[in-house]
Amino acid sequence: MSEDLYIQLIYKKLRGQLEAAEQVQLDEWLQASPDNQLIAESVAQAWELSGATTAPEPDIDLDADFALLEERIAADEAPPPPVRRLSSRSRWLSIAAALVVLVTLGLLLRNIATADPSWTRIACSSSTDCQHLKVELPDGSIAWLDRNSHLEYIGNFASADRQIKLYGNAFFDVRRDEAHPFTVSTSYGKVTVLGTSFGVSDWGDDQGWRVNVTSGKVAVQAQANTQQLTLTPDEASYFDPNQQQLKKTSTSTNTFSWHTRRFNFNDDPLSAAIQTLEKVYAVEIIIEEQALLNCPISVDFDNQTIEAIVSTIAEVYGMELEGGERRFRLRGGSCG
């Protein structure tokens, strides 16, 4: 869908006429780029100023407008001042249309200077109820994206490096190719491999950056201080943004539960198990008897539904289960 059609969806939303399917399309477009959000805000502001009740339908030729803008830049000329007097209402509608054109042309200019059209973006967003997205990359490698995560890859991996940009949480199973290193870049650093399986988590916040290895050998480099580590199976690294330090650790038992849907709780506090389950399944589990949160739990779950898991926990502690789908409440019970 072209950009001007998304603008029409914005107008439909302002009029209260947007259908559910169109709302999903619009939400995905808005989440895809801050530039898209800027366009939507500009259109809404212009709409409010104009006092309009219907969307303007300006006869806009973006190609012609862009060509004219290029000519003006080349000639170092300022746009000529308006010579027509308009009524108040017509003037505001013209401003609304012009604002959309100017924002769009400005973004086009900036994208020409900074964007590389060969990058492909794939997202697992909450708006599409995505919880676990499998992505086959051009070289045959596989990536699994966690909820609210996205990655970008360049071209068809024909360059010297197989380059990935990641935001969020992902697990990679990389096809071995010694001539073309596989690189995953995040806000805090990058991971380089030839062929291995590993997980990367970087949400761009103060929780830091984690790399966990399940097979092969992985080179990890922090962006802030160029620290480097080499990781092997069952090893992990953590970059602390507060201390600006890259540390080697070990992989936790349930590190990849979001990907495998397998859990192993071995005398873990019930509170820790609940926290893990809530994060993986995007649910809320309420334990009314707060003392039970300190009780140990030893149980394994292998690719079971969250309903089955919570039901088992309720049975173990003799609790009464209420609710379902995204919110569970457990009453009563004891450590046993």
mmCIF file of N, CA and C in Angstrom, residues 57-167:
data_model
loop_
_atom_site.group_PDB
_atom_site.id
_atom_site.type_symbol
_atom_site.label_atom_id
_atom_site.label_comp_id
_atom_site.label_asym_id
_atom_site.label_seq_id
_atom_site.Cartn_x
_atom_site.Cartn_y
_atom_site.Cartn_z
ATOM 1 N N GLU A 57 -9.145 16.301 -0.768
ATOM 2 C CA GLU A 57 -8.661 15.473 -1.858
ATOM 3 C C GLU A 57 -7.826 16.327 -2.793
ATOM 4 N N PRO A 58 -6.660 16.776 -2.343
ATOM 5 C CA PRO A 58 -5.820 17.620 -3.172
ATOM 6 C C PRO A 58 -5.276 16.840 -4.351
ATOM 7 N N ASP A 59 -5.135 17.521 -5.450
ATOM 8 C CA ASP A 59 -4.569 16.887 -6.631
ATOM 9 C C ASP A 59 -3.054 16.955 -6.522
ATOM 10 N N ILE A 60 -2.472 15.957 -5.852
ATOM 11 C CA ILE A 60 -1.043 15.978 -5.544
ATOM 12 C C ILE A 60 -0.302 15.033 -6.473
ATOM 13 N N ASP A 61 0.675 15.550 -7.168
ATOM 14 C CA ASP A 61 1.569 14.741 -7.996
ATOM 15 C C ASP A 61 2.928 14.763 -7.317
ATOM 16 N N LEU A 62 3.230 13.739 -6.484
ATOM 17 C CA LEU A 62 4.467 13.747 -5.706
ATOM 18 C C LEU A 62 5.706 13.739 -6.599
ATOM 19 N N ASP A 63 5.638 13.002 -7.717
ATOM 20 C CA ASP A 63 6.793 12.969 -8.618
ATOM 21 C C ASP A 63 7.083 14.360 -9.160
ATOM 22 N N ALA A 64 6.021 15.072 -9.586
ATOM 23 C CA ALA A 64 6.222 16.413 -10.128
ATOM 24 C C ALA A 64 6.701 17.369 -9.049
ATOM 25 N N ASP A 65 6.092 17.267 -7.846
ATOM 26 C CA ASP A 65 6.501 18.141 -6.742
ATOM 27 C C ASP A 65 7.942 17.894 -6.353
ATOM 28 N N PHE A 66 8.349 16.631 -6.348
ATOM 29 C CA PHE A 66 9.725 16.305 -5.971
ATOM 30 C C PHE A 66 10.703 16.826 -7.029
ATOM 31 N N ALA A 67 10.342 16.696 -8.298
ATOM 32 C CA ALA A 67 11.195 17.210 -9.369
ATOM 33 C C ALA A 67 11.344 18.722 -9.261
ATOM 34 N N LEU A 68 10.223 19.396 -8.948
ATOM 35 C CA LEU A 68 10.272 20.846 -8.782
ATOM 36 C C LEU A 68 11.157 21.229 -7.607
ATOM 37 N N LEU A 69 11.064 20.465 -6.519
ATOM 38 C CA LEU A 69 11.890 20.750 -5.350
ATOM 39 C C LEU A 69 13.360 20.577 -5.681
ATOM 40 N N GLU A 70 13.705 19.535 -6.455
ATOM 41 C CA GLU A 70 15.093 19.336 -6.863
ATOM 42 C C GLU A 70 15.599 20.519 -7.684
ATOM 43 N N GLU A 71 14.736 21.030 -8.593
ATOM 44 C CA GLU A 71 15.136 22.173 -9.405
ATOM 45 C C GLU A 71 15.408 23.392 -8.525
ATOM 46 N N ARG A 72 14.564 23.590 -7.517
ATOM 47 C CA ARG A 72 14.741 24.748 -6.642
ATOM 48 C C ARG A 72 16.006 24.622 -5.805
ATOM 49 N N ILE A 73 16.293 23.394 -5.350
ATOM 50 C CA ILE A 73 17.524 23.200 -4.581
ATOM 51 C C ILE A 73 18.736 23.475 -5.451
ATOM 52 N N ALA A 74 18.696 22.966 -6.705
ATOM 53 C CA ALA A 74 19.826 23.160 -7.608
ATOM 54 C C ALA A 74 20.039 24.637 -7.928
ATOM 55 N N ALA A 75 18.959 25.363 -8.065
ATOM 56 C CA ALA A 75 19.056 26.789 -8.403
ATOM 57 C C ALA A 75 19.183 27.673 -7.179
ATOM 58 N N ASP A 76 19.136 27.019 -5.999
ATOM 59 C CA ASP A 76 19.229 27.753 -4.724
ATOM 60 C C ASP A 76 18.171 28.837 -4.644
ATOM 61 N N GLU A 77 16.937 28.467 -5.052
ATOM 62 C CA GLU A 77 15.847 29.418 -5.056
ATOM 63 C C GLU A 77 14.866 29.077 -3.948
ATOM 64 N N ALA A 78 14.292 30.082 -3.353
ATOM 65 C CA ALA A 78 13.241 29.867 -2.356
ATOM 66 C C ALA A 78 11.915 29.707 -3.075
ATOM 67 N N PRO A 79 10.953 28.957 -2.507
ATOM 68 C CA PRO A 79 9.640 28.817 -3.146
ATOM 69 C C PRO A 79 8.955 30.181 -3.255
ATOM 70 N N PRO A 80 8.314 30.460 -4.383
ATOM 71 C CA PRO A 80 7.662 31.760 -4.565
ATOM 72 C C PRO A 80 6.513 31.944 -3.597
ATOM 73 N N PRO A 81 6.246 33.176 -3.152
ATOM 74 C CA PRO A 81 5.143 33.434 -2.222
ATOM 75 C C PRO A 81 3.810 33.275 -2.923
ATOM 76 N N PRO A 82 2.746 32.940 -2.156
ATOM 77 C CA PRO A 82 1.428 32.796 -2.774
ATOM 78 C C PRO A 82 0.919 34.148 -3.283
ATOM 79 N N VAL A 83 0.174 34.110 -4.391
ATOM 80 C CA VAL A 83 -0.338 35.355 -4.971
ATOM 81 C C VAL A 83 -1.852 35.409 -4.936
ATOM 82 N N ARG A 84 -2.506 34.264 -4.595
ATOM 83 C CA ARG A 84 -3.964 34.252 -4.562
ATOM 84 C C ARG A 84 -4.460 34.451 -3.153
ATOM 85 N N ARG A 85 -5.544 35.198 -3.013
ATOM 86 C CA ARG A 85 -6.190 35.322 -1.727
ATOM 87 C C ARG A 85 -7.259 34.235 -1.617
ATOM 88 N N LEU A 86 -7.259 33.545 -0.512
ATOM 89 C CA LEU A 86 -8.209 32.465 -0.312
ATOM 90 C C LEU A 86 -9.134 32.791 0.846
ATOM 91 N N SER A 87 -10.304 32.158 0.836
ATOM 92 C CA SER A 87 -11.180 32.277 1.992
ATOM 93 C C SER A 87 -10.523 31.577 3.172
ATOM 94 N N SER A 88 -11.004 31.895 4.386
ATOM 95 C CA SER A 88 -10.393 31.307 5.582
ATOM 96 C C SER A 88 -10.425 29.793 5.530
ATOM 97 N N ARG A 89 -11.576 29.235 5.160
ATOM 98 C CA ARG A 89 -11.688 27.771 5.143
ATOM 99 C C ARG A 89 -10.803 27.168 4.057
ATOM 100 N N SER A 90 -10.819 27.760 2.856
ATOM 101 C CA SER A 90 -9.985 27.244 1.772
ATOM 102 C C SER A 90 -8.517 27.337 2.129
ATOM 103 N N ARG A 91 -8.166 28.433 2.846
ATOM 104 C CA ARG A 91 -6.761 28.605 3.224
ATOM 105 C C ARG A 91 -6.311 27.468 4.145
ATOM 106 N N TRP A 92 -7.163 27.111 5.126
ATOM 107 C CA TRP A 92 -6.767 26.040 6.050
ATOM 108 C C TRP A 92 -6.705 24.690 5.351
ATOM 109 N N LEU A 93 -7.632 24.433 4.432
ATOM 110 C CA LEU A 93 -7.583 23.169 3.695
ATOM 111 C C LEU A 93 -6.335 23.097 2.828
ATOM 112 N N SER A 94 -5.931 24.232 2.271
ATOM 113 C CA SER A 94 -4.699 24.264 1.482
ATOM 114 C C SER A 94 -3.488 23.997 2.363
ATOM 115 N N ILE A 95 -3.518 24.590 3.572
ATOM 116 C CA ILE A 95 -2.414 24.348 4.518
ATOM 117 C C ILE A 95 -2.338 22.868 4.854
ATOM 118 N N ALA A 96 -3.502 22.243 5.065
ATOM 119 C CA ALA A 96 -3.521 20.819 5.397
ATOM 120 C C ALA A 96 -2.886 19.997 4.288
ATOM 121 N N ALA A 97 -3.296 20.293 3.048
ATOM 122 C CA ALA A 97 -2.732 19.551 1.920
ATOM 123 C C ALA A 97 -1.245 19.832 1.764
ATOM 124 N N ALA A 98 -0.859 21.110 1.890
ATOM 125 C CA ALA A 98 0.548 21.471 1.732
ATOM 126 C C ALA A 98 1.415 20.845 2.810
ATOM 127 N N LEU A 99 0.872 20.772 4.034
ATOM 128 C CA LEU A 99 1.648 20.194 5.130
ATOM 129 C C LEU A 99 1.971 18.736 4.842
ATOM 130 N N VAL A 100 0.982 18.010 4.350
ATOM 131 C CA VAL A 100 1.220 16.608 4.010
ATOM 132 C C VAL A 100 2.278 16.485 2.920
ATOM 133 N N VAL A 101 2.183 17.340 1.891
ATOM 134 C CA VAL A 101 3.159 17.304 0.802
ATOM 135 C C VAL A 101 4.561 17.619 1.302
ATOM 136 N N LEU A 102 4.683 18.676 2.130
ATOM 137 C CA LEU A 102 6.004 19.074 2.618
ATOM 138 C C LEU A 102 6.635 18.007 3.494
ATOM 139 N N VAL A 103 5.819 17.434 4.388
ATOM 140 C CA VAL A 103 6.363 16.365 5.247
ATOM 141 C C VAL A 103 6.798 15.183 4.401
ATOM 142 N N THR A 104 5.957 14.802 3.444
ATOM 143 C CA THR A 104 6.290 13.656 2.598
ATOM 144 C C THR A 104 7.550 13.912 1.798
ATOM 145 N N LEU A 105 7.660 15.125 1.174
ATOM 146 C CA LEU A 105 8.849 15.440 0.388
ATOM 147 C C LEU A 105 10.094 15.516 1.266
ATOM 148 N N GLY A 106 9.937 16.062 2.470
ATOM 149 C CA GLY A 106 11.082 16.129 3.381
ATOM 150 C C GLY A 106 11.588 14.754 3.737
ATOM 151 N N LEU A 107 10.662 13.824 3.992
ATOM 152 C CA LEU A 107 11.071 12.464 4.317
ATOM 153 C C LEU A 107 11.694 11.780 3.116
ATOM 154 N N LEU A 108 11.169 12.071 1.929
ATOM 155 C CA LEU A 108 11.778 11.504 0.726
ATOM 156 C C LEU A 108 13.225 11.949 0.581
ATOM 157 N N LEU A 109 13.473 13.252 0.795
ATOM 158 C CA LEU A 109 14.837 13.770 0.707
ATOM 159 C C LEU A 109 15.750 13.122 1.724
ATOM 160 N N ARG A 110 15.256 13.002 2.975
ATOM 161 C CA ARG A 110 16.095 12.417 4.012
ATOM 162 C C ARG A 110 16.366 10.940 3.732
ATOM 163 N N ASN A 111 15.337 10.229 3.253
ATOM 164 C CA ASN A 111 15.527 8.813 2.968
ATOM 165 C C ASN A 111 16.499 8.583 1.827
ATOM 166 N N ILE A 112 16.481 9.483 0.822
ATOM 167 C CA ILE A 112 17.430 9.351 -0.272
ATOM 168 C C ILE A 112 18.852 9.475 0.241
ATOM 169 N N ALA A 113 19.045 10.354 1.222
ATOM 170 C CA ALA A 113 20.392 10.596 1.750
ATOM 171 C C ALA A 113 20.851 9.515 2.703
ATOM 172 N N THR A 114 19.918 8.876 3.466
ATOM 173 C CA THR A 114 20.342 7.999 4.557
ATOM 174 C C THR A 114 19.905 6.551 4.428
ATOM 175 N N ALA A 115 18.838 6.268 3.681
ATOM 176 C CA ALA A 115 18.303 4.915 3.695
ATOM 177 C C ALA A 115 18.897 4.066 2.581
ATOM 178 N N ASP A 116 19.005 2.791 2.868
ATOM 179 C CA ASP A 116 19.466 1.830 1.880
ATOM 180 C C ASP A 116 18.288 0.929 1.542
ATOM 181 N N PRO A 117 17.740 1.038 0.332
ATOM 182 C CA PRO A 117 16.540 0.287 -0.010
ATOM 183 C C PRO A 117 16.747 -1.217 -0.047
ATOM 184 N N SER A 118 18.000 -1.678 0.066
ATOM 185 C CA SER A 118 18.252 -3.111 0.004
ATOM 186 C C SER A 118 18.013 -3.797 1.344
ATOM 187 N N TRP A 119 17.742 -3.051 2.405
ATOM 188 C CA TRP A 119 17.446 -3.642 3.709
ATOM 189 C C TRP A 119 15.998 -4.118 3.738
ATOM 190 N N THR A 120 15.809 -5.349 4.200
ATOM 191 C CA THR A 120 14.467 -5.922 4.354
ATOM 192 C C THR A 120 14.149 -6.032 5.835
ATOM 193 N N ARG A 121 12.956 -5.587 6.232
ATOM 194 C CA ARG A 121 12.564 -5.567 7.640
ATOM 195 C C ARG A 121 11.459 -6.576 7.896
ATOM 196 N N ILE A 122 11.614 -7.372 8.974
ATOM 197 C CA ILE A 122 10.600 -8.340 9.380
ATOM 198 C C ILE A 122 10.334 -8.143 10.863
ATOM 199 N N ALA A 123 9.058 -8.051 11.236
ATOM 200 C CA ALA A 123 8.702 -7.750 12.622
ATOM 201 C C ALA A 123 7.709 -8.757 13.171
ATOM 202 N N CYS A 124 7.825 -8.997 14.474
ATOM 203 C CA CYS A 124 6.853 -9.787 15.223
ATOM 204 C C CYS A 124 6.215 -8.822 16.217
ATOM 205 N N SER A 125 5.106 -8.208 15.834
ATOM 206 C CA SER A 125 4.524 -7.134 16.642
ATOM 207 C C SER A 125 3.325 -7.620 17.427
ATOM 208 N N SER A 126 3.063 -6.964 18.555
ATOM 209 C CA SER A 126 1.939 -7.350 19.402
ATOM 210 C C SER A 126 0.607 -7.057 18.734
ATOM 211 N N SER A 127 0.597 -6.108 17.779
ATOM 212 C CA SER A 127 -0.659 -5.740 17.126
ATOM 213 C C SER A 127 -1.222 -6.882 16.284
ATOM 214 N N THR A 128 -0.349 -7.810 15.855
ATOM 215 C CA THR A 128 -0.800 -8.970 15.087
ATOM 216 C C THR A 128 -0.840 -10.218 15.951
ATOM 217 N N ASP A 129 -0.785 -10.042 17.289
ATOM 218 C CA ASP A 129 -0.809 -11.149 18.246
ATOM 219 C C ASP A 129 0.318 -12.134 17.960
ATOM 220 N N CYS A 130 1.464 -11.613 17.549
ATOM 221 C CA CYS A 130 2.609 -12.462 17.236
ATOM 222 C C CYS A 130 3.337 -12.816 18.522
ATOM 223 N N GLN A 131 3.626 -14.097 18.717
ATOM 224 C CA GLN A 131 4.349 -14.530 19.905
ATOM 225 C C GLN A 131 5.639 -15.268 19.562
ATOM 226 N N HIS A 132 5.753 -15.748 18.343
ATOM 227 C CA HIS A 132 6.907 -16.580 18.007
ATOM 228 C C HIS A 132 6.962 -16.714 16.483
ATOM 229 N N LEU A 133 7.799 -15.910 15.837
ATOM 230 C CA LEU A 133 7.818 -15.857 14.381
ATOM 231 C C LEU A 133 9.085 -16.491 13.820
ATOM 232 N N LYS A 134 8.915 -17.474 12.942
ATOM 233 C CA LYS A 134 10.042 -18.135 12.284
ATOM 234 C C LYS A 134 10.351 -17.417 10.979
ATOM 235 N N VAL A 135 11.632 -17.075 10.780
ATOM 236 C CA VAL A 135 12.056 -16.336 9.590
ATOM 237 C C VAL A 135 13.164 -17.115 8.894
ATOM 238 N N GLU A 136 12.961 -17.449 7.616
ATOM 239 C CA GLU A 136 14.016 -18.099 6.832
ATOM 240 C C GLU A 136 14.794 -17.018 6.091
ATOM 241 N N LEU A 137 16.083 -16.916 6.371
ATOM 242 C CA LEU A 137 16.928 -15.894 5.777
ATOM 243 C C LEU A 137 17.443 -16.353 4.409
ATOM 244 N N PRO A 138 17.951 -15.427 3.580
ATOM 245 C CA PRO A 138 18.324 -15.762 2.202
ATOM 246 C C PRO A 138 19.362 -16.870 2.073
ATOM 247 N N ASP A 139 20.220 -17.066 3.084
ATOM 248 C CA ASP A 139 21.262 -18.087 2.990
ATOM 249 C C ASP A 139 20.815 -19.433 3.532
ATOM 250 N N GLY A 140 19.562 -19.540 3.958
ATOM 251 C CA GLY A 140 19.080 -20.786 4.531
ATOM 252 C C GLY A 140 19.138 -20.817 6.043
ATOM 253 N N SER A 141 19.766 -19.816 6.668
ATOM 254 C CA SER A 141 19.757 -19.715 8.126
ATOM 255 C C SER A 141 18.343 -19.415 8.601
ATOM 256 N N ILE A 142 18.073 -19.761 9.867
ATOM 257 C CA ILE A 142 16.749 -19.549 10.432
ATOM 258 C C ILE A 142 16.849 -18.624 11.641
ATOM 259 N N ALA A 143 15.914 -17.696 11.737
ATOM 260 C CA ALA A 143 15.805 -16.830 12.914
ATOM 261 C C ALA A 143 14.401 -16.966 13.477
ATOM 262 N N TRP A 144 14.304 -16.985 14.810
ATOM 263 C CA TRP A 144 13.008 -16.968 15.484
ATOM 264 C C TRP A 144 12.915 -15.664 16.247
ATOM 265 N N LEU A 145 11.884 -14.900 15.978
ATOM 266 C CA LEU A 145 11.696 -13.596 16.622
ATOM 267 C C LEU A 145 10.710 -13.701 17.777
ATOM 268 N N ASP A 146 11.081 -13.086 18.892
ATOM 269 C CA ASP A 146 10.200 -12.996 20.045
ATOM 270 C C ASP A 146 9.188 -11.874 19.817
ATOM 271 N N ARG A 147 8.182 -11.812 20.659
ATOM 272 C CA ARG A 147 7.158 -10.774 20.601
ATOM 273 C C ARG A 147 7.782 -9.377 20.684
ATOM 274 N N ASN A 148 7.249 -8.429 19.926
ATOM 275 C CA ASN A 148 7.707 -7.033 19.912
ATOM 276 C C ASN A 148 9.164 -6.892 19.475
ATOM 277 N N SER A 149 9.636 -7.795 18.644
ATOM 278 C CA SER A 149 11.013 -7.742 18.139
ATOM 279 C C SER A 149 10.991 -7.602 16.623
ATOM 280 N N HIS A 150 12.060 -7.051 16.067
ATOM 281 C CA HIS A 150 12.178 -7.018 14.615
ATOM 282 C C HIS A 150 13.643 -7.110 14.199
ATOM 283 N N LEU A 151 13.847 -7.577 12.980
ATOM 284 C CA LEU A 151 15.197 -7.639 12.425
ATOM 285 C C LEU A 151 15.184 -7.086 11.013
ATOM 286 N N GLU A 152 16.369 -6.720 10.555
ATOM 287 C CA GLU A 152 16.564 -6.281 9.176
ATOM 288 C C GLU A 152 17.779 -7.004 8.620
ATOM 289 N N TYR A 153 17.701 -7.400 7.364
ATOM 290 C CA TYR A 153 18.870 -7.996 6.716
ATOM 291 C C TYR A 153 19.070 -7.320 5.372
ATOM 292 N N ILE A 154 20.319 -7.334 4.923
ATOM 293 C CA ILE A 154 20.666 -6.576 3.728
ATOM 294 C C ILE A 154 20.793 -7.503 2.526
ATOM 295 N N GLY A 155 20.145 -7.118 1.444
ATOM 296 C CA GLY A 155 20.263 -7.811 0.172
ATOM 297 C C GLY A 155 19.977 -9.296 0.259
ATOM 298 N N ASN A 156 20.729 -10.084 -0.504
ATOM 299 C CA ASN A 156 20.563 -11.532 -0.509
ATOM 300 C C ASN A 156 21.763 -12.238 0.111
ATOM 301 N N PHE A 157 22.482 -11.527 0.980
ATOM 302 C CA PHE A 157 23.675 -12.056 1.659
ATOM 303 C C PHE A 157 24.806 -12.363 0.677
ATOM 304 N N ALA A 158 24.811 -11.669 -0.460
ATOM 305 C CA ALA A 158 25.857 -11.919 -1.452
ATOM 306 C C ALA A 158 27.124 -11.129 -1.146
ATOM 307 N N SER A 159 27.040 -10.198 -0.177
ATOM 308 C CA SER A 159 28.201 -9.386 0.168
ATOM 309 C C SER A 159 29.163 -10.194 1.028
ATOM 310 N N ALA A 160 30.270 -9.555 1.428
ATOM 311 C CA ALA A 160 31.295 -10.247 2.221
ATOM 312 C C ALA A 160 30.740 -10.714 3.557
ATOM 313 N N ASP A 161 29.817 -9.945 4.140
ATOM 314 C CA ASP A 161 29.226 -10.306 5.418
ATOM 315 C C ASP A 161 27.722 -10.503 5.271
ATOM 316 N N ARG A 162 27.197 -11.456 6.024
ATOM 317 C CA ARG A 162 25.746 -11.636 6.120
ATOM 318 C C ARG A 162 25.299 -10.770 7.299
ATOM 319 N N GLN A 163 24.762 -9.596 6.994
ATOM 320 C CA GLN A 163 24.512 -8.596 8.028
ATOM 321 C C GLN A 163 23.056 -8.579 8.480
ATOM 322 N N ILE A 164 22.888 -8.571 9.819
ATOM 323 C CA ILE A 164 21.566 -8.504 10.444
ATOM 324 C C ILE A 164 21.553 -7.353 11.441
ATOM 325 N N LYS A 165 20.444 -6.608 11.481
ATOM 326 C CA LYS A 165 20.207 -5.639 12.552
ATOM 327 C C LYS A 165 19.046 -6.166 13.383
ATOM 328 N N LEU A 166 19.193 -6.132 14.710
ATOM 329 C CA LEU A 166 18.169 -6.707 15.578
ATOM 330 C C LEU A 166 17.751 -5.729 16.659
ATOM 331 N N TYR A 167 16.441 -5.661 16.899
ATOM 332 C CA TYR A 167 15.894 -4.984 18.079
ATOM 333 C C TYR A 167 15.009 -5.993 18.785
#
